[in-house]
Amino acid sequence: MAAAIQIRSTSAQWQTAEALPGLRWQFMVNQGETDSHGISTGFLQIDPGHELPLHHHEEQEIYLITTGQATLLEWDGQSRSLQQGDVVYIPGNAWHGIRNTGQGTLAFTWVFPTDTWQQVEYLFENTALTLD
Ligand code: MN
């Protein structure tokens, strides 16, 4: 017997962190909120001119750009532009960040091969930056 399919909808409740101004997110598939394991996903929005700074983590990750214009930040200072419809595959331990370079909100979905987002240990270039 297969487990039940679950549907979650975007809510008006966004999470924020003082360390990351201009960013808000919500967990969509995350063990504990969904009856799920081995995969997790959520929505992140970034205001114009703001960024999720350069960081890495052991887990590979996918970004699916749903709205807006962005620059993918990389360790070597390289920056590639991203727009609606682009999908970014980020190998484990690869340095990456994302900056909203458009006039409106940047919205994208992240996917991790983990039970929960909380399991992912973020290591920022700016070591003073922590998410908790
Ligand atoms: Mn990441």
Tab-separated table of N, CA and C and ligand atoms in Angstrom:
chain	number	residue	atom	x	y	z
A	1	MET	N	0.859	-1.200	0.000
A	1	MET	CA	0.000	0.000	0.000
A	1	MET	C	0.888	1.241	0.000
A	2	ALA	N	0.646	2.116	-0.917
A	2	ALA	CA	1.441	3.348	-1.015
A	2	ALA	C	1.010	4.338	0.059
A	3	ALA	N	1.945	5.197	0.445
A	3	ALA	CA	1.616	6.285	1.387
A	3	ALA	C	0.711	7.299	0.687
A	4	ALA	N	0.102	8.135	1.488
A	4	ALA	CA	-0.834	9.116	0.938
A	4	ALA	C	-0.107	10.279	0.259
A	5	ILE	N	-0.658	10.715	-0.836
A	5	ILE	CA	-0.157	11.923	-1.510
A	5	ILE	C	-0.625	13.140	-0.723
A	6	GLN	N	0.285	14.085	-0.560
A	6	GLN	CA	-0.034	15.289	0.221
A	6	GLN	C	0.122	16.531	-0.654
A	7	ILE	N	-0.770	17.460	-0.493
A	7	ILE	CA	-0.698	18.734	-1.221
A	7	ILE	C	-0.587	19.858	-0.208
A	8	ARG	N	0.379	20.741	-0.411
A	8	ARG	CA	0.523	21.913	0.463
A	8	ARG	C	0.450	23.164	-0.391
A	9	SER	N	-0.151	24.184	0.128
A	9	SER	CA	-0.296	25.445	-0.598
A	9	SER	C	0.527	26.535	0.059
A	10	THR	N	0.949	27.497	-0.748
A	10	THR	CA	1.663	28.661	-0.219
A	10	THR	C	0.805	29.337	0.828
A	11	SER	N	1.415	29.768	1.897
A	11	SER	CA	0.669	30.496	2.918
A	11	SER	C	1.193	31.923	3.003
A	12	ALA	N	0.498	32.739	3.736
A	12	ALA	CA	0.937	34.129	3.931
A	12	ALA	C	2.048	34.206	4.969
A	13	GLN	N	2.328	33.092	5.608
A	13	GLN	CA	3.326	33.040	6.678
A	13	GLN	C	4.706	32.769	6.108
A	14	TRP	N	5.547	33.789	6.112
A	14	TRP	CA	6.925	33.617	5.652
A	14	TRP	C	7.851	33.695	6.847
A	15	GLN	N	8.916	32.900	6.810
A	15	GLN	CA	9.922	32.960	7.871
A	15	GLN	C	11.033	33.906	7.440
A	16	THR	N	11.632	34.565	8.413
A	16	THR	CA	12.745	35.473	8.143
A	16	THR	C	13.828	35.263	9.191
A	17	ALA	N	15.005	35.804	8.921
A	17	ALA	CA	16.100	35.787	9.904
A	17	ALA	C	16.773	37.151	9.871
A	18	GLU	N	17.102	37.675	11.029
A	18	GLU	CA	17.737	39.000	11.099
A	18	GLU	C	19.005	39.063	10.269
A	19	ALA	N	19.724	37.943	10.222
A	19	ALA	CA	21.000	37.905	9.509
A	19	ALA	C	20.834	37.992	7.992
A	20	LEU	N	19.595	37.785	7.523
A	20	LEU	CA	19.371	37.756	6.070
A	20	LEU	C	18.262	38.726	5.679
A	21	PRO	N	18.561	40.027	5.690
A	21	PRO	CA	17.541	41.015	5.344
A	21	PRO	C	17.095	40.869	3.892
A	22	GLY	N	15.809	41.097	3.660
A	22	GLY	CA	15.287	41.050	2.289
A	22	GLY	C	14.954	39.648	1.816
A	23	LEU	N	15.118	38.661	2.710
A	23	LEU	CA	14.818	37.275	2.342
A	23	LEU	C	13.655	36.746	3.185
A	24	ARG	N	12.826	35.913	2.599
A	24	ARG	CA	11.777	35.205	3.345
A	24	ARG	C	11.565	33.848	2.693
A	25	TRP	N	11.159	32.872	3.494
A	25	TRP	CA	11.039	31.516	2.963
A	25	TRP	C	9.954	30.756	3.677
A	26	GLN	N	9.516	29.685	3.053
A	26	GLN	CA	8.598	28.766	3.717
A	26	GLN	C	8.905	27.346	3.275
A	27	PHE	N	8.740	26.425	4.222
A	27	PHE	CA	9.009	25.011	3.975
A	27	PHE	C	7.746	24.381	3.403
A	28	MET	N	7.891	23.691	2.298
A	28	MET	CA	6.723	23.103	1.641
A	28	MET	C	6.669	21.588	1.831
A	29	VAL	N	7.795	20.933	1.590
A	29	VAL	CA	7.911	19.508	1.931
A	29	VAL	C	9.074	19.417	2.901
A	30	ASN	N	8.799	19.029	4.117
A	30	ASN	CA	9.792	19.015	5.181
A	30	ASN	C	9.275	18.040	6.230
A	31	GLN	N	10.058	17.012	6.530
A	31	GLN	CA	9.580	15.994	7.465
A	31	GLN	C	9.145	16.642	8.776
A	32	GLY	N	8.028	16.231	9.264
A	32	GLY	CA	7.462	16.848	10.465
A	32	GLY	C	6.263	17.701	10.083
A	33	GLU	N	6.410	18.426	8.941
A	33	GLU	CA	5.271	19.177	8.410
A	33	GLU	C	4.549	18.341	7.365
A	34	THR	N	5.327	17.548	6.646
A	34	THR	CA	4.760	16.574	5.711
A	34	THR	C	5.219	15.190	6.159
A	35	ASP	N	4.477	14.192	5.792
A	35	ASP	CA	4.861	12.812	6.074
A	35	ASP	C	5.761	12.385	4.918
A	36	SER	N	7.044	12.770	5.003
A	36	SER	CA	7.967	12.591	3.884
A	36	SER	C	9.357	12.276	4.405
A	37	HIS	N	10.209	11.776	3.531
A	37	HIS	CA	11.615	11.535	3.889
A	37	HIS	C	12.446	11.516	2.622
A	38	GLY	N	13.725	11.848	2.787
A	38	GLY	CA	14.669	11.718	1.680
A	38	GLY	C	14.640	12.848	0.668
A	39	ILE	N	13.689	13.756	0.787
A	39	ILE	CA	13.604	14.887	-0.132
A	39	ILE	C	12.871	16.007	0.589
A	40	SER	N	13.300	17.225	0.313
A	40	SER	CA	12.632	18.374	0.945
A	40	SER	C	12.698	19.558	-0.003
A	41	THR	N	11.724	20.442	0.122
A	41	THR	CA	11.661	21.595	-0.760
A	41	THR	C	10.954	22.755	-0.079
A	42	GLY	N	11.214	23.943	-0.581
A	42	GLY	CA	10.555	25.131	-0.047
A	42	GLY	C	10.726	26.296	-0.996
A	43	PHE	N	10.057	27.397	-0.668
A	43	PHE	CA	10.081	28.604	-1.487
A	43	PHE	C	10.919	29.671	-0.799
A	44	LEU	N	11.735	30.345	-1.590
A	44	LEU	CA	12.494	31.483	-1.085
A	44	LEU	C	12.206	32.694	-1.957
A	45	GLN	N	11.965	33.839	-1.315
A	45	GLN	CA	11.792	35.103	-2.034
A	45	GLN	C	12.858	36.074	-1.566
A	46	ILE	N	13.386	36.836	-2.522
A	46	ILE	CA	14.424	37.830	-2.222
A	46	ILE	C	14.002	39.168	-2.824
A	47	ASP	N	14.063	40.224	-2.021
A	47	ASP	CA	13.719	41.569	-2.496
A	47	ASP	C	14.816	42.112	-3.413
A	48	PRO	N	14.461	43.070	-4.261
A	48	PRO	CA	15.447	43.644	-5.183
A	48	PRO	C	16.688	44.143	-4.433
A	49	GLY	N	17.850	43.852	-4.983
A	49	GLY	CA	19.108	44.328	-4.403
A	49	GLY	C	19.635	43.487	-3.253
A	50	HIS	N	18.885	42.489	-2.826
A	50	HIS	CA	19.333	41.635	-1.722
A	50	HIS	C	19.831	40.297	-2.250
A	51	GLU	N	20.489	39.551	-1.370
A	51	GLU	CA	21.065	38.270	-1.803
A	51	GLU	C	21.112	37.261	-0.672
A	52	LEU	N	21.116	36.006	-1.075
A	52	LEU	CA	21.516	34.919	-0.179
A	52	LEU	C	23.020	34.799	-0.402
A	53	PRO	N	23.835	35.149	0.609
A	53	PRO	CA	25.278	35.253	0.395
A	53	PRO	C	25.935	33.908	0.082
A	54	LEU	N	27.153	34.026	-0.423
A	54	LEU	CA	27.973	32.878	-0.803
A	54	LEU	C	28.075	31.888	0.362
A	55	HIS	N	27.763	30.625	0.086
A	55	HIS	CA	27.796	29.592	1.116
A	55	HIS	C	27.983	28.231	0.452
A	56	HIS	N	28.211	27.234	1.272
A	56	HIS	CA	28.206	25.855	0.761
A	56	HIS	C	27.677	24.933	1.842
A	57	HIS	N	27.359	23.724	1.435
A	57	HIS	CA	26.892	22.682	2.336
A	57	HIS	C	27.182	21.349	1.663
A	58	GLU	N	27.226	20.286	2.462
A	58	GLU	CA	27.570	18.958	1.918
A	58	GLU	C	26.580	18.482	0.870
A	59	GLU	N	25.322	18.833	1.079
A	59	GLU	CA	24.272	18.281	0.223
A	59	GLU	C	24.222	18.987	-1.127
A	60	GLN	N	23.943	18.226	-2.160
A	60	GLN	CA	23.647	18.835	-3.447
A	60	GLN	C	22.292	19.538	-3.349
A	61	GLU	N	22.024	20.434	-4.285
A	61	GLU	CA	20.812	21.251	-4.214
A	61	GLU	C	20.367	21.627	-5.617
A	62	ILE	N	19.093	21.885	-5.752
A	62	ILE	CA	18.557	22.404	-7.011
A	62	ILE	C	17.803	23.693	-6.730
A	63	TYR	N	17.989	24.694	-7.591
A	63	TYR	CA	17.171	25.913	-7.575
A	63	TYR	C	16.320	25.917	-8.837
A	64	LEU	N	15.037	26.212	-8.683
A	64	LEU	CA	14.150	26.392	-9.837
A	64	LEU	C	13.647	27.830	-9.772
A	65	ILE	N	14.044	28.625	-10.729
A	65	ILE	CA	13.700	30.053	-10.709
A	65	ILE	C	12.277	30.221	-11.242
A	66	THR	N	11.406	30.773	-10.409
A	66	THR	CA	10.006	30.906	-10.831
A	66	THR	C	9.629	32.332	-11.233
A	67	THR	N	10.256	33.320	-10.624
A	67	THR	CA	9.953	34.716	-10.959
A	67	THR	C	11.197	35.569	-10.779
A	68	GLY	N	11.425	36.458	-11.716
A	68	GLY	CA	12.443	37.481	-11.517
A	68	GLY	C	13.749	37.217	-12.232
A	69	GLN	N	14.713	38.048	-11.896
A	69	GLN	CA	16.037	38.051	-12.526
A	69	GLN	C	17.068	37.967	-11.416
A	70	ALA	N	18.097	37.161	-11.639
A	70	ALA	CA	19.086	36.961	-10.579
A	70	ALA	C	20.464	36.765	-11.156
A	71	THR	N	21.431	36.855	-10.258
A	71	THR	CA	22.795	36.472	-10.572
A	71	THR	C	23.178	35.346	-9.636
A	72	LEU	N	23.716	34.279	-10.221
A	72	LEU	CA	24.265	33.193	-9.415
A	72	LEU	C	25.674	33.587	-9.019
A	73	LEU	N	25.943	33.610	-7.724
A	73	LEU	CA	27.260	33.986	-7.209
A	73	LEU	C	28.103	32.731	-7.042
A	74	GLU	N	29.377	32.830	-7.430
A	74	GLU	CA	30.279	31.687	-7.296
A	74	GLU	C	31.576	32.112	-6.630
A	75	TRP	N	32.329	31.152	-6.177
A	75	TRP	CA	33.530	31.402	-5.374
A	75	TRP	C	34.548	32.261	-6.102
A	76	ASP	N	34.735	31.995	-7.382
A	76	ASP	CA	35.788	32.674	-8.149
A	76	ASP	C	35.354	34.059	-8.613
A	77	GLY	N	34.216	34.535	-8.099
A	77	GLY	CA	33.749	35.857	-8.484
A	77	GLY	C	32.973	35.843	-9.784
A	78	GLN	N	32.923	34.671	-10.392
A	78	GLN	CA	32.137	34.506	-11.599
A	78	GLN	C	30.667	34.761	-11.255
A	79	SER	N	29.936	35.359	-12.158
A	79	SER	CA	28.509	35.522	-11.915
A	79	SER	C	27.760	35.246	-13.209
A	80	ARG	N	26.798	34.372	-13.120
A	80	ARG	CA	25.992	34.026	-14.286
A	80	ARG	C	24.573	34.482	-14.052
A	81	SER	N	23.938	34.996	-15.087
A	81	SER	CA	22.583	35.500	-14.884
A	81	SER	C	21.551	34.389	-15.004
A	82	LEU	N	20.510	34.545	-14.213
A	82	LEU	CA	19.424	33.569	-14.139
A	82	LEU	C	18.108	34.298	-14.346
A	83	GLN	N	17.169	33.601	-14.935
A	83	GLN	CA	15.837	34.182	-15.075
A	83	GLN	C	14.786	33.095	-14.967
A	84	GLN	N	13.553	33.558	-14.932
A	84	GLN	CA	12.388	32.679	-14.802
A	84	GLN	C	12.524	31.466	-15.718
A	85	GLY	N	12.338	30.281	-15.157
A	85	GLY	CA	12.402	29.048	-15.942
A	85	GLY	C	13.745	28.353	-15.858
A	86	ASP	N	14.760	29.054	-15.369
A	86	ASP	CA	16.080	28.425	-15.268
A	86	ASP	C	16.121	27.462	-14.075
A	87	VAL	N	16.869	26.396	-14.252
A	87	VAL	CA	17.075	25.404	-13.196
A	87	VAL	C	18.576	25.304	-12.960
A	88	VAL	N	18.988	25.383	-11.702
A	88	VAL	CA	20.406	25.367	-11.346
A	88	VAL	C	20.684	24.098	-10.554
A	89	TYR	N	21.627	23.290	-11.017
A	89	TYR	CA	22.064	22.124	-10.245
A	89	TYR	C	23.355	22.493	-9.521
A	90	ILE	N	23.371	22.348	-8.217
A	90	ILE	CA	24.511	22.725	-7.385
A	90	ILE	C	25.075	21.463	-6.740
A	91	PRO	N	26.269	21.031	-7.153
A	91	PRO	CA	26.854	19.833	-6.535
A	91	PRO	C	27.140	20.061	-5.058
A	92	GLY	N	27.247	18.991	-4.299
A	92	GLY	CA	27.595	19.091	-2.890
A	92	GLY	C	28.910	19.828	-2.707
A	93	ASN	N	28.992	20.664	-1.672
A	93	ASN	CA	30.186	21.429	-1.298
A	93	ASN	C	30.585	22.524	-2.287
A	94	ALA	N	29.783	22.781	-3.298
A	94	ALA	CA	30.088	23.873	-4.245
A	94	ALA	C	29.637	25.208	-3.645
A	95	TRP	N	30.529	26.197	-3.684
A	95	TRP	CA	30.179	27.539	-3.204
A	95	TRP	C	29.127	28.135	-4.129
A	96	HIS	N	28.096	28.751	-3.541
A	96	HIS	CA	27.064	29.400	-4.357
A	96	HIS	C	26.305	30.417	-3.521
A	97	GLY	N	25.699	31.348	-4.211
A	97	GLY	CA	24.819	32.338	-3.602
A	97	GLY	C	23.951	32.874	-4.722
A	98	ILE	N	22.968	33.699	-4.364
A	98	ILE	CA	22.084	34.217	-5.403
A	98	ILE	C	21.639	35.627	-5.019
A	99	ARG	N	21.712	36.520	-6.004
A	99	ARG	CA	21.378	37.939	-5.775
A	99	ARG	C	20.254	38.342	-6.704
A	100	ASN	N	19.299	39.062	-6.173
A	100	ASN	CA	18.207	39.593	-6.992
A	100	ASN	C	18.709	40.827	-7.733
A	101	THR	N	18.812	40.735	-9.039
A	101	THR	CA	19.301	41.856	-9.849
A	101	THR	C	18.169	42.529	-10.621
A	102	GLY	N	16.932	42.102	-10.368
A	102	GLY	CA	15.796	42.675	-11.085
A	102	GLY	C	15.112	43.795	-10.315
A	103	GLN	N	14.017	44.277	-10.871
A	103	GLN	CA	13.251	45.370	-10.257
A	103	GLN	C	12.210	44.828	-9.272
A	104	GLY	N	11.824	43.582	-9.445
A	104	GLY	CA	10.765	42.997	-8.605
A	104	GLY	C	11.304	41.872	-7.750
A	105	THR	N	10.391	41.171	-7.097
A	105	THR	CA	10.757	40.049	-6.233
A	105	THR	C	11.383	38.911	-7.053
A	106	LEU	N	12.420	38.323	-6.514
A	106	LEU	CA	12.983	37.080	-7.056
A	106	LEU	C	12.366	35.938	-6.262
A	107	ALA	N	11.758	34.987	-6.951
A	107	ALA	CA	11.159	33.837	-6.273
A	107	ALA	C	11.734	32.563	-6.871
A	108	PHE	N	12.163	31.675	-6.003
A	108	PHE	CA	12.613	30.369	-6.488
A	108	PHE	C	12.329	29.282	-5.479
A	109	THR	N	12.427	28.060	-5.938
A	109	THR	CA	12.196	26.860	-5.138
A	109	THR	C	13.531	26.172	-4.944
A	110	TRP	N	13.804	25.739	-3.717
A	110	TRP	CA	15.004	24.915	-3.520
A	110	TRP	C	14.575	23.474	-3.297
A	111	VAL	N	15.459	22.545	-3.626
A	111	VAL	CA	15.225	21.125	-3.359
A	111	VAL	C	16.497	20.535	-2.761
A	112	PHE	N	16.356	19.820	-1.646
A	112	PHE	CA	17.470	19.103	-1.023
A	112	PHE	C	17.119	17.614	-0.912
A	113	PRO	N	18.138	16.756	-1.011
A	113	PRO	CA	17.909	15.318	-0.819
A	113	PRO	C	17.979	14.947	0.655
A	114	THR	N	17.297	15.705	1.477
A	114	THR	CA	17.317	15.487	2.928
A	114	THR	C	15.885	15.403	3.444
A	115	ASP	N	15.737	14.841	4.625
A	115	ASP	CA	14.407	14.789	5.242
A	115	ASP	C	13.893	16.204	5.511
A	116	THR	N	14.811	17.058	5.971
A	116	THR	CA	14.419	18.419	6.354
A	116	THR	C	15.480	19.436	5.915
A	117	TRP	N	15.036	20.670	5.775
A	117	TRP	CA	15.968	21.774	5.510
A	117	TRP	C	16.906	21.946	6.710
A	118	GLN	N	16.391	21.727	7.908
A	118	GLN	CA	17.157	21.968	9.131
A	118	GLN	C	18.391	21.068	9.231
A	119	GLN	N	18.387	19.947	8.516
A	119	GLN	CA	19.542	19.045	8.541
A	119	GLN	C	20.737	19.603	7.787
A	120	VAL	N	20.483	20.566	6.901
A	120	VAL	CA	21.557	21.090	6.047
A	120	VAL	C	22.371	22.100	6.847
A	121	GLU	N	23.674	21.865	6.913
A	121	GLU	CA	24.540	22.786	7.652
A	121	GLU	C	25.139	23.801	6.695
A	122	TYR	N	24.660	25.048	6.799
A	122	TYR	CA	25.115	26.135	5.931
A	122	TYR	C	26.440	26.682	6.450
A	123	LEU	N	27.420	26.776	5.568
A	123	LEU	CA	28.692	27.411	5.906
A	123	LEU	C	28.849	28.613	4.987
A	124	PHE	N	28.805	29.814	5.582
A	124	PHE	CA	28.876	31.038	4.796
A	124	PHE	C	30.315	31.507	4.646
A	125	GLU	N	30.566	32.226	3.541
A	125	GLU	CA	31.870	32.839	3.336
A	125	GLU	C	32.178	33.782	4.499
A	126	ASN	N	31.165	34.549	4.853
A	126	ASN	CA	31.242	35.401	6.042
A	126	ASN	C	30.909	34.518	7.242
A	127	THR	N	31.948	34.084	7.947
A	127	THR	CA	31.749	33.070	8.989
A	127	THR	C	30.952	33.589	10.171
A	128	ALA	N	30.752	34.917	10.235
A	128	ALA	CA	29.931	35.484	11.310
A	128	ALA	C	28.447	35.218	11.068
A	129	LEU	N	28.118	34.829	9.838
A	129	LEU	CA	26.718	34.630	9.459
A	129	LEU	C	26.224	33.249	9.869
A	130	THR	N	25.170	33.217	10.656
A	130	THR	CA	24.548	31.929	10.991
A	130	THR	C	23.040	32.074	10.830
A	131	LEU	N	22.391	30.975	10.647
A	131	LEU	CA	20.940	30.999	10.425
A	131	LEU	C	20.152	30.755	11.707
A	132	ASP	N	20.850	30.400	12.784
A	132	ASP	CA	20.102	30.183	14.044
A	132	ASP	C	20.690	30.926	15.208
B	1	MN	MN	22.512	26.389	-0.854
